[in-house]
Amino acid sequence: MKIISDIDELRDQLSGQLRTAFVPTMGNLHEGHLSLMRLARKHGDPVVASIFVNRLQFGPNEDFEKYPRTMAADVAKLEKEGVYVLFAPTEKELYPEPQEYRVRPPDGLGNTLEGEFRPGFFEGVCTVVTKLFSCVQPRAAVFGKKDYQQLMIIRNMARQMAMPTEIIAAETYRADDGLALSSRNMYLSDSERAEAPELYKGLNFVAEEVRKGNLSVTELEQAAMRLLDGRGWKSDYISVRKRANLQAPDAAELAAGEPLVVLAAARLGQTRLIDNLEI
Ligand code: PAF
C-alpha cells in the first residue's frame, strides 16, 4: 500500500484509474471501517482510503484535539485489507489557506437532528468530502449507515452537484451486544461500555412499537428518552423520521406506511453516541 500525503502525488498515482472506490475516514479504524473497505472492493478497483481528522467539522467545544490518532495501527489494518493507496494529507496540504469556499447543505436536512445539535458539522463534512472527491476522483465512495444523516446529505450533494461518484451505503457494524462500532466508543469507561447498548435497545423499543401499529410516535420518542435519561444518559433526541428526507412524518403519512427510520443521539458521561434503525 502506498501512503501519500501530497495531492499532486496522489493524482499521479491514480491517473488513468477510472474505477476507483473510495472510503474516507478520520482514522482510528475498527471492524466497521474495515467492512466499508470490503464493500468498496465490490464497487471498484483500486480501493483508496483516506485518513484526515477534519477540523472544519468539529465545534469549538468538541473533541478535535483529543480525537484518537492511531496511524501505525490503521496502516497495518489497511495493508491487510489490500487497500491500494492511503491518502493521509496534513492539514497544511488540504487547507493551505483558510477554507473560505464551503459547501453548505440545505436548511431542511442540514439543520435538523445532528445539524441542530452540532451547528456547522455538516458544512464541514460536505466541504471536506467535496475536496477529498476532487483529489481522489472516485467512481464510487462508501459511507456507513451509522451516520445516517451524513450519508443522506452526501448522497444528495453528489446528485445535485452532478458529481461523477456513486454513493454506496454500508450497513452499520455492531458488537454482539448491539452497540454500533464507533471510534468514540473508546472514550467509554468499562461501566459505560456495559451500559452503551441501551441506546440501541431504545431504538428497538420505538421501532417495535411502530411496527406493532402504535403510531403515537411523539409519546414513544419521549418514553424512550425518559427511559435512557432515567439510567443516567442525557439524550439529545430520539426521533422517528421519514427515510426520504429525515423530516417528521404527519399522521396521514404514518397511517399510509411511509418508510421510517428512528434516529438517536445521547450522551453517556463525556461521550456522545449516535445510532439509528430503519423501521
Ligand atoms: O464519517 C466520517 O468519518 C467523517 O465525517 C468523514 C466522512 C470522513 C469526513 O471527514
Short mmCIF file of C-alpha atoms and ligand atoms in Angstrom, two decimals:
data_model
loop_
_atom_site.label_atom_id
_atom_site.label_comp_id
_atom_site.label_asym_id
_atom_site.label_seq_id
_atom_site.Cartn_x
_atom_site.Cartn_y
_atom_site.Cartn_z
CA MET A 1 0.00 0.00 0.00
CA LYS A 2 1.27 3.45 -0.90
CA ILE A 3 0.83 6.12 1.75
CA ILE A 4 0.53 9.52 0.11
CA SER A 5 0.12 12.88 1.76
CA ASP A 6 0.67 15.11 -1.27
CA ILE A 7 -2.28 15.92 -3.60
CA ASP A 8 -0.17 16.09 -6.79
CA GLU A 9 1.48 12.78 -5.98
CA LEU A 10 -1.94 11.24 -5.34
CA ARG A 11 -3.19 12.46 -8.71
CA ASP A 12 -0.10 10.99 -10.45
CA GLN A 13 -0.55 7.68 -8.70
CA LEU A 14 -4.25 7.44 -9.62
CA SER A 15 -4.05 8.91 -13.11
CA GLY A 16 -5.87 6.72 -15.62
CA GLN A 17 -7.83 4.90 -12.89
CA LEU A 18 -11.49 5.09 -13.88
CA ARG A 19 -12.99 2.69 -11.33
CA THR A 20 -11.55 3.89 -8.04
CA ALA A 21 -13.66 3.02 -4.97
CA PHE A 22 -13.01 5.39 -2.09
CA VAL A 23 -13.54 5.18 1.67
CA PRO A 24 -12.94 8.46 3.51
CA THR A 25 -12.28 8.13 7.26
CA MET A 26 -10.91 10.06 10.21
CA GLY A 27 -8.77 7.08 11.25
CA ASN A 28 -8.80 5.06 14.48
CA LEU A 29 -10.05 2.24 12.30
CA HIS A 30 -12.21 -0.56 13.67
CA GLU A 31 -14.06 -3.52 12.14
CA GLY A 32 -16.83 -1.18 10.98
CA HIS A 33 -14.37 0.76 8.81
CA LEU A 34 -12.84 -2.46 7.50
CA SER A 35 -16.30 -3.65 6.44
CA LEU A 36 -16.52 -0.42 4.37
CA MET A 37 -13.21 -1.30 2.67
CA ARG A 38 -14.58 -4.76 1.80
CA LEU A 39 -17.76 -3.27 0.37
CA ALA A 40 -15.69 -0.75 -1.62
CA ARG A 41 -13.84 -3.64 -3.26
CA LYS A 42 -17.17 -4.87 -4.69
CA HIS A 43 -17.81 -1.49 -6.28
CA GLY A 44 -14.48 -0.67 -7.84
CA ASP A 45 -10.78 -1.20 -8.17
CA PRO A 46 -8.41 0.07 -6.83
CA VAL A 47 -9.64 0.79 -3.31
CA VAL A 48 -8.38 4.07 -1.91
CA ALA A 49 -8.85 5.09 1.74
CA SER A 50 -8.20 8.42 3.37
CA ILE A 51 -7.41 9.37 6.94
CA PHE A 52 -7.89 13.01 7.83
CA VAL A 53 -9.23 14.42 11.09
CA ASN A 54 -11.17 17.32 9.66
CA ARG A 55 -11.06 20.36 11.94
CA LEU A 56 -13.89 22.04 9.97
CA GLN A 57 -16.50 19.58 11.21
CA PHE A 58 -15.69 19.94 14.92
CA GLY A 59 -17.42 22.56 17.08
CA PRO A 60 -15.33 24.73 19.46
CA ASN A 61 -16.20 22.53 22.47
CA GLU A 62 -15.85 19.20 20.67
CA ASP A 63 -13.08 16.62 20.72
CA PHE A 64 -10.87 17.69 17.77
CA GLU A 65 -7.67 17.81 19.87
CA LYS A 66 -8.27 14.55 21.69
CA TYR A 67 -9.76 12.65 18.71
CA PRO A 68 -7.79 9.36 18.66
CA ARG A 69 -4.95 9.35 16.11
CA THR A 70 -3.60 5.83 15.62
CA MET A 71 -1.81 5.96 12.26
CA ALA A 72 0.55 2.98 12.66
CA ALA A 73 -2.22 0.59 13.70
CA ASP A 74 -4.51 1.97 10.96
CA VAL A 75 -1.87 1.43 8.28
CA ALA A 76 -1.41 -2.21 9.34
CA LYS A 77 -5.19 -2.81 9.11
CA LEU A 78 -5.49 -1.21 5.67
CA GLU A 79 -2.49 -3.18 4.38
CA LYS A 80 -4.26 -6.37 5.43
CA GLU A 81 -7.42 -5.31 3.54
CA GLY A 82 -5.41 -4.86 0.34
CA VAL A 83 -6.03 -1.12 0.08
CA TYR A 84 -4.01 0.31 -2.83
CA VAL A 85 -3.45 3.86 -1.64
CA LEU A 86 -3.92 5.55 1.71
CA PHE A 87 -4.31 9.28 1.25
CA ALA A 88 -3.31 10.91 4.54
CA PRO A 89 -2.86 14.63 3.92
CA THR A 90 -1.64 17.03 6.59
CA GLU A 91 -3.84 19.99 7.47
CA LYS A 92 -1.39 22.21 5.61
CA GLU A 93 -1.81 20.12 2.48
CA LEU A 94 -5.63 20.01 2.49
CA TYR A 95 -6.18 23.50 3.95
CA PRO A 96 -3.09 25.51 2.89
CA GLU A 97 -5.10 28.72 3.25
CA PRO A 98 -8.30 29.45 5.20
CA GLN A 99 -11.07 27.37 3.60
CA GLU A 100 -13.37 30.23 2.61
CA TYR A 101 -15.29 28.35 -0.07
CA ARG A 102 -17.62 25.98 1.73
CA VAL A 103 -20.35 23.53 0.75
CA ARG A 104 -23.44 24.08 2.88
CA PRO A 105 -26.29 21.57 2.92
CA PRO A 106 -29.86 22.87 2.62
CA ASP A 107 -31.62 24.03 5.81
CA GLY A 108 -34.29 21.30 5.99
CA LEU A 109 -31.86 18.42 6.01
CA GLY A 110 -28.80 20.25 7.32
CA ASN A 111 -30.28 21.95 10.39
CA THR A 112 -32.28 19.11 11.89
CA LEU A 113 -31.13 16.30 14.25
CA GLU A 114 -27.29 16.35 14.21
CA GLY A 115 -27.39 19.70 12.40
CA GLU A 116 -29.34 21.22 15.28
CA PHE A 117 -27.02 19.89 17.99
CA ARG A 118 -23.76 20.31 16.05
CA PRO A 119 -24.04 23.60 14.12
CA GLY A 120 -21.57 23.71 11.23
CA PHE A 121 -20.92 19.97 11.36
CA PHE A 122 -22.46 19.09 8.00
CA GLU A 123 -20.95 22.12 6.30
CA GLY A 124 -17.54 20.85 7.48
CA VAL A 125 -18.31 17.33 6.29
CA CYS A 126 -19.63 18.41 2.87
CA THR A 127 -16.67 20.72 2.33
CA VAL A 128 -14.03 18.11 3.13
CA VAL A 129 -15.81 15.33 1.23
CA THR A 130 -16.05 17.57 -1.85
CA LYS A 131 -12.35 18.33 -1.54
CA LEU A 132 -11.39 14.68 -1.00
CA PHE A 133 -13.51 13.64 -4.01
CA SER A 134 -11.75 16.30 -6.04
CA CYS A 135 -8.37 14.82 -5.04
CA VAL A 136 -9.28 11.12 -5.46
CA GLN A 137 -11.87 11.39 -8.28
CA PRO A 138 -13.61 8.17 -7.25
CA ARG A 139 -16.23 6.35 -9.32
CA ALA A 140 -17.80 5.13 -6.08
CA ALA A 141 -17.48 6.10 -2.42
CA VAL A 142 -18.69 4.19 0.63
CA PHE A 143 -20.32 5.71 3.73
CA GLY A 144 -21.79 3.89 6.74
CA LYS A 145 -25.48 3.98 7.63
CA LYS A 146 -24.42 4.53 11.24
CA ASP A 147 -24.08 8.20 10.23
CA TYR A 148 -27.47 8.10 8.52
CA GLN A 149 -27.97 11.83 8.10
CA GLN A 150 -24.39 12.30 6.86
CA LEU A 151 -24.93 9.56 4.27
CA MET A 152 -28.14 11.17 3.05
CA ILE A 153 -26.63 14.65 2.86
CA ILE A 154 -23.60 13.42 0.93
CA ARG A 155 -25.79 11.39 -1.44
CA ASN A 156 -27.97 14.45 -2.15
CA MET A 157 -24.92 16.67 -2.54
CA ALA A 158 -23.32 14.28 -5.05
CA ARG A 159 -26.56 14.13 -7.05
CA GLN A 160 -27.28 17.87 -7.05
CA MET A 161 -23.67 18.77 -7.87
CA ALA A 162 -23.56 16.15 -10.66
CA MET A 163 -20.51 14.57 -9.05
CA PRO A 164 -19.40 11.50 -11.04
CA THR A 165 -19.28 9.47 -7.83
CA GLU A 166 -21.85 6.85 -6.85
CA ILE A 167 -22.55 6.93 -3.11
CA ILE A 168 -22.73 3.44 -1.62
CA ALA A 169 -24.39 2.80 1.76
CA ALA A 170 -22.85 0.24 4.13
CA GLU A 171 -24.86 -1.43 6.91
CA THR A 172 -23.97 -0.50 10.48
CA TYR A 173 -21.45 -2.86 12.05
CA ARG A 174 -22.50 -3.84 15.58
CA ALA A 175 -20.82 -5.57 18.50
CA ASP A 176 -22.53 -8.77 19.71
CA ASP A 177 -24.49 -6.77 22.30
CA GLY A 178 -25.85 -4.42 19.63
CA LEU A 179 -23.62 -1.38 20.19
CA ALA A 180 -22.77 0.26 16.86
CA LEU A 181 -18.99 0.39 16.39
CA SER A 182 -17.62 3.93 16.53
CA SER A 183 -14.22 5.47 17.14
CA ARG A 184 -15.77 7.38 20.04
CA ASN A 185 -16.62 4.10 21.87
CA MET A 186 -13.02 4.11 23.07
CA TYR A 187 -13.83 7.06 25.34
CA LEU A 188 -16.26 4.86 27.32
CA SER A 189 -15.24 3.53 30.74
CA ASP A 190 -15.93 -0.18 31.43
CA SER A 191 -19.21 0.57 33.15
CA GLU A 192 -20.28 2.98 30.39
CA ARG A 193 -19.39 0.37 27.77
CA ALA A 194 -21.67 -2.09 29.56
CA GLU A 195 -24.47 0.49 29.56
CA ALA A 196 -23.96 1.70 25.95
CA PRO A 197 -26.14 -0.97 24.18
CA GLU A 198 -29.17 0.59 25.90
CA LEU A 199 -29.20 3.21 23.14
CA TYR A 200 -29.83 0.52 20.52
CA LYS A 201 -32.40 -1.09 22.83
CA GLY A 202 -34.22 2.26 22.97
CA LEU A 203 -34.29 2.39 19.17
CA ASN A 204 -35.60 -1.18 19.02
CA PHE A 205 -38.32 -0.35 21.56
CA VAL A 206 -39.58 2.54 19.38
CA ALA A 207 -39.26 0.56 16.13
CA GLU A 208 -41.11 -2.46 17.56
CA GLU A 209 -43.97 -0.31 18.86
CA VAL A 210 -44.37 1.41 15.48
CA ARG A 211 -44.24 -1.95 13.69
CA LYS A 212 -46.99 -3.20 16.01
CA GLY A 213 -49.15 -0.26 14.91
CA ASN A 214 -48.57 2.17 17.78
CA LEU A 215 -48.38 5.42 15.80
CA SER A 216 -48.19 7.82 18.77
CA VAL A 217 -44.60 8.49 17.82
CA THR A 218 -44.12 11.61 19.95
CA GLU A 219 -45.10 9.66 23.05
CA LEU A 220 -42.84 6.76 22.03
CA GLU A 221 -39.90 9.11 21.48
CA GLN A 222 -40.44 10.74 24.86
CA ALA A 223 -40.82 7.39 26.61
CA ALA A 224 -37.56 6.12 25.10
CA MET A 225 -35.72 9.30 26.11
CA ARG A 226 -37.14 9.17 29.64
CA LEU A 227 -36.01 5.56 29.91
CA LEU A 228 -32.43 6.45 28.90
CA ASP A 229 -32.29 9.61 31.00
CA GLY A 230 -33.52 7.59 33.98
CA ARG A 231 -30.45 5.38 33.56
CA GLY A 232 -28.10 8.37 33.66
CA TRP A 233 -27.92 9.30 29.96
CA LYS A 234 -28.52 12.82 28.64
CA SER A 235 -30.44 12.31 25.44
CA ASP A 236 -30.37 14.96 22.71
CA TYR A 237 -33.07 13.29 20.61
CA ILE A 238 -34.77 10.05 19.77
CA SER A 239 -36.82 10.83 16.72
CA VAL A 240 -38.88 8.96 14.15
CA ARG A 241 -38.37 10.47 10.71
CA LYS A 242 -39.23 9.76 7.09
CA ARG A 243 -36.41 7.93 5.35
CA ALA A 244 -36.98 10.04 2.24
CA ASN A 245 -35.94 13.39 3.74
CA LEU A 246 -35.49 12.96 7.52
CA GLN A 247 -38.46 15.22 8.25
CA ALA A 248 -41.10 14.21 10.81
CA PRO A 249 -43.98 12.20 9.35
CA ASP A 250 -47.53 13.54 9.76
CA ALA A 251 -50.44 11.35 10.87
CA ALA A 252 -51.56 10.61 7.29
CA GLU A 253 -48.04 9.55 6.28
CA LEU A 254 -47.76 7.31 9.36
CA ALA A 255 -51.10 5.70 8.59
CA ALA A 256 -50.10 5.19 4.93
CA GLY A 257 -47.00 3.22 5.92
CA GLU A 258 -44.36 5.81 4.93
CA PRO A 259 -40.86 4.23 5.20
CA LEU A 260 -39.38 5.41 8.51
CA VAL A 261 -36.14 5.48 10.43
CA VAL A 262 -35.67 6.20 14.12
CA LEU A 263 -32.53 8.17 14.98
CA ALA A 264 -30.95 8.85 18.36
CA ALA A 265 -28.16 10.87 19.93
CA ALA A 266 -27.38 10.75 23.62
CA ARG A 267 -24.52 11.45 25.95
CA LEU A 268 -23.18 8.83 28.33
CA GLY A 269 -20.75 10.55 30.70
CA GLN A 270 -18.48 12.60 28.44
CA THR A 271 -19.19 10.53 25.33
CA ARG A 272 -21.86 11.42 22.79
CA LEU A 273 -23.17 8.39 20.88
CA ILE A 274 -25.45 8.31 17.83
CA ASP A 275 -27.33 5.42 16.28
CA ASN A 276 -30.37 4.70 14.15
CA LEU A 277 -32.63 1.91 12.98
CA GLU A 278 -34.77 1.64 9.86
CA ILE A 279 -38.30 0.64 10.78
O1 PAF B 1 -17.69 9.89 8.87
C1 PAF B 1 -16.52 10.35 8.98
O2 PAF B 1 -15.58 9.68 9.44
C2 PAF B 1 -16.26 11.77 8.52
O3 PAF B 1 -17.37 12.60 8.75
C3 PAF B 1 -15.82 11.87 7.05
C4 PAF B 1 -16.90 11.40 6.11
C5 PAF B 1 -14.56 11.04 6.84
C6 PAF B 1 -15.50 13.33 6.69
O4 PAF B 1 -14.48 13.83 7.49
#
